[in-house]
Amino acid sequence: MIVEEAKRSLHDAMCVVRNLIRDNRVVYGGGAAEISCSLSVNKHASTVTGVDQYAIRAFADALDDIPMALAENSGLDPIEELASAKSQQAKDGNHLIGLGIGVENQKLVNNNKNEDEDDNTIKYSAANMKELGVFETLAGKQEQISLATQVVKMILKIDDVITMGQYQ
């Protein structure tokens, strides 16, 4: 089982290297790309009138689910972390801000102290992914968003067929 996991990890690493050789463009990780896209899509939604505006805003909300899942899987409070990163990106106009541990804010946990004490916590915050060296391939990110969008479109088409069949 450990050998199989090691083989899978090695294969994944080689695929990343292959993708970087084919197209060396990268986006910064930690949810920074998704948050930036979400803010841009929401901004565009404000220019659209009618029912289409709701669909565009729903797409922006779906983009927010990715950094929320990342925060939750990292043991962070997803709502607070996303709100912090999103507000900092919007305020500073810095698309490199993502979820992470702010190195300058980090306090190490001391097991000898009471957990309620202020200096016995690790303070999490949004961080600059470029400074932390967190990135992923642009090709991979484009493929993720494209496949997710195709799945949603397919589900909507199936839902339309079922709905239409029920009324006839």
GROMACS .gro file of N, CA and C in nm, residues 54-109:
model
  168
   54TYR      N    1  -2.769   3.635  -1.170
   54TYR     CA    2  -2.772   3.535  -1.063
   54TYR      C    3  -2.686   3.414  -1.097
   55ALA      N    4  -2.689   3.373  -1.223
   55ALA     CA    5  -2.606   3.260  -1.266
   55ALA      C    6  -2.458   3.296  -1.258
   56ILE      N    7  -2.424   3.419  -1.295
   56ILE     CA    8  -2.285   3.463  -1.290
   56ILE      C    9  -2.237   3.469  -1.146
   57ARG      N   10  -2.321   3.521  -1.056
   57ARG     CA   11  -2.283   3.526  -0.914
   57ARG      C   12  -2.271   3.386  -0.854
   58ALA      N   13  -2.355   3.293  -0.900
   58ALA     CA   14  -2.346   3.155  -0.852
   58ALA      C   15  -2.213   3.092  -0.895
   59PHE      N   16  -2.168   3.125  -1.016
   59PHE     CA   17  -2.038   3.075  -1.062
   59PHE      C   18  -1.927   3.130  -0.974
   60ALA      N   19  -1.935   3.259  -0.937
   60ALA     CA   20  -1.835   3.320  -0.849
   60ALA      C   21  -1.837   3.253  -0.713
   61ASP      N   22  -1.956   3.222  -0.662
   61ASP     CA   23  -1.966   3.151  -0.533
   61ASP      C   24  -1.904   3.012  -0.542
   62ALA      N   25  -1.923   2.946  -0.656
   62ALA     CA   26  -1.864   2.813  -0.675
   62ALA      C   27  -1.712   2.820  -0.674
   63LEU      N   28  -1.656   2.926  -0.731
   63LEU     CA   29  -1.511   2.943  -0.727
   63LEU      C   30  -1.461   2.958  -0.583
   64ASP      N   31  -1.542   3.019  -0.497
   64ASP     CA   32  -1.505   3.035  -0.356
   64ASP      C   33  -1.502   2.903  -0.282
   65ASP      N   34  -1.572   2.802  -0.333
   65ASP     CA   35  -1.575   2.673  -0.265
   65ASP      C   36  -1.438   2.606  -0.264
   66ILE      N   37  -1.356   2.634  -0.363
   66ILE     CA   38  -1.224   2.570  -0.370
   66ILE      C   39  -1.134   2.616  -0.256
   67PRO      N   40  -1.115   2.747  -0.233
   67PRO     CA   41  -1.034   2.787  -0.118
   67PRO      C   42  -1.099   2.751   0.017
   68MET      N   43  -1.233   2.746   0.019
   68MET     CA   44  -1.298   2.706   0.144
   68MET      C   45  -1.266   2.560   0.177
   69ALA      N   46  -1.267   2.475   0.076
   69ALA     CA   47  -1.231   2.334   0.097
   69ALA      C   48  -1.085   2.322   0.138
   70LEU      N   49  -1.000   2.403   0.077
   70LEU     CA   50  -0.858   2.403   0.112
   70LEU      C   51  -0.838   2.442   0.258
   71ALA      N   52  -0.909   2.546   0.302
   71ALA     CA   53  -0.898   2.591   0.441
   71ALA      C   54  -0.951   2.485   0.536
   72GLU      N   55  -1.064   2.425   0.502
   72GLU     CA   56  -1.123   2.323   0.589
   72GLU      C   57  -1.032   2.201   0.600
   73ASN      N   58  -0.975   2.158   0.487
   73ASN     CA   59  -0.885   2.043   0.488
   73ASN      C   60  -0.754   2.072   0.560
   74SER      N   61  -0.721   2.200   0.574
   74SER     CA   62  -0.599   2.239   0.645
   74SER      C   63  -0.624   2.260   0.795
   75GLY      N   64  -0.749   2.241   0.837
   75GLY     CA   65  -0.782   2.258   0.977
   75GLY      C   66  -0.808   2.403   1.016
   76LEU      N   67  -0.830   2.489   0.917
   76LEU     CA   68  -0.857   2.630   0.944
   76LEU      C   69  -1.008   2.654   0.941
   77ASP      N   70  -1.050   2.769   0.991
   77ASP     CA   71  -1.190   2.809   0.983
   77ASP      C   72  -1.214   2.861   0.842
   78PRO      N   73  -1.288   2.786   0.759
   78PRO     CA   74  -1.299   2.823   0.617
   78PRO      C   75  -1.361   2.960   0.593
   79ILE      N   76  -1.465   2.994   0.666
   79ILE     CA   77  -1.532   3.121   0.641
   79ILE      C   78  -1.443   3.239   0.678
   80GLU      N   79  -1.378   3.231   0.793
   80GLU     CA   80  -1.289   3.340   0.836
   80GLU      C   81  -1.169   3.354   0.743
   81GLU      N   82  -1.111   3.242   0.704
   81GLU     CA   83  -0.992   3.247   0.618
   81GLU      C   84  -1.026   3.301   0.480
   82LEU      N   85  -1.138   3.256   0.422
   82LEU     CA   86  -1.177   3.305   0.290
   82LEU      C   87  -1.211   3.454   0.297
   83ALA      N   88  -1.284   3.493   0.400
   83ALA     CA   89  -1.319   3.635   0.414
   83ALA      C   90  -1.194   3.721   0.430
   84SER      N   91  -1.098   3.673   0.508
   84SER     CA   92  -0.974   3.747   0.529
   84SER      C   93  -0.896   3.763   0.398
   85ALA      N   94  -0.879   3.654   0.326
   85ALA     CA   95  -0.802   3.658   0.201
   85ALA      C   96  -0.875   3.740   0.095
   86LYS      N   97  -1.006   3.723   0.087
   86LYS     CA   98  -1.084   3.794  -0.014
   86LYS      C   99  -1.083   3.944   0.012
   87SER      N  100  -1.101   3.983   0.138
   87SER     CA  101  -1.102   4.126   0.169
   87SER      C  102  -0.964   4.188   0.147
   88GLN      N  103  -0.859   4.113   0.180
   88GLN     CA  104  -0.724   4.166   0.159
   88GLN      C  105  -0.693   4.178   0.010
   89GLN      N  106  -0.738   4.081  -0.070
   89GLN     CA  107  -0.718   4.090  -0.215
   89GLN      C  108  -0.792   4.210  -0.272
   90ALA      N  109  -0.916   4.229  -0.229
   90ALA     CA  110  -0.997   4.340  -0.280
   90ALA      C  111  -0.941   4.474  -0.235
   91LYS      N  112  -0.898   4.482  -0.110
   91LYS     CA  113  -0.848   4.607  -0.055
   91LYS      C  114  -0.715   4.646  -0.118
   92ASP      N  115  -0.622   4.551  -0.125
   92ASP     CA  116  -0.488   4.581  -0.176
   92ASP      C  117  -0.478   4.569  -0.328
   93GLY      N  118  -0.575   4.503  -0.390
   93GLY     CA  119  -0.566   4.478  -0.534
   93GLY      C  120  -0.454   4.382  -0.568
   94ASN      N  121  -0.415   4.299  -0.472
   94ASN     CA  122  -0.304   4.205  -0.488
   94ASN      C  123  -0.360   4.066  -0.512
   95HIS      N  124  -0.353   4.016  -0.636
   95HIS     CA  125  -0.408   3.886  -0.670
   95HIS      C  126  -0.322   3.769  -0.620
   96LEU      N  127  -0.214   3.798  -0.553
   96LEU     CA  128  -0.125   3.692  -0.502
   96LEU      C  129  -0.163   3.647  -0.361
   97ILE      N  130  -0.261   3.713  -0.300
   97ILE     CA  131  -0.301   3.680  -0.163
   97ILE      C  132  -0.388   3.555  -0.164
   98GLY      N  133  -0.349   3.457  -0.082
   98GLY     CA  134  -0.425   3.333  -0.070
   98GLY      C  135  -0.431   3.290   0.074
   99LEU      N  136  -0.476   3.169   0.096
   99LEU     CA  137  -0.488   3.116   0.231
   99LEU      C  138  -0.352   3.065   0.277
  100GLY      N  139  -0.318   3.091   0.399
  100GLY     CA  140  -0.192   3.041   0.451
  100GLY      C  141  -0.165   3.090   0.591
  101ILE      N  142  -0.055   3.049   0.642
  101ILE     CA  143  -0.014   3.094   0.774
  101ILE      C  144   0.072   3.217   0.752
  102GLY      N  145   0.028   3.330   0.806
  102GLY     CA  146   0.109   3.450   0.799
  102GLY      C  147   0.233   3.430   0.884
  103VAL      N  148   0.347   3.415   0.822
  103VAL     CA  149   0.471   3.382   0.892
  103VAL      C  150   0.502   3.483   1.002
  104GLU      N  151   0.478   3.612   0.972
  104GLU     CA  152   0.509   3.714   1.073
  104GLU      C  153   0.412   3.710   1.190
  105ASN      N  154   0.295   3.645   1.171
  105ASN     CA  155   0.196   3.638   1.278
  105ASN      C  156   0.201   3.507   1.355
  106GLN      N  157   0.285   3.416   1.312
  106GLN     CA  158   0.285   3.283   1.371
  106GLN      C  159   0.342   3.284   1.513
  107LYS      N  160   0.269   3.218   1.602
  107LYS     CA  161   0.316   3.196   1.738
  107LYS      C  162   0.319   3.046   1.761
  108LEU      N  163   0.426   2.996   1.808
  108LEU     CA  164   0.437   2.853   1.828
  108LEU      C  165   0.356   2.809   1.949
  109VAL      N  166   0.301   2.691   1.940
  109VAL     CA  167   0.222   2.637   2.049
  109VAL      C  168   0.317   2.582   2.155
   0.00000   0.00000   0.00000
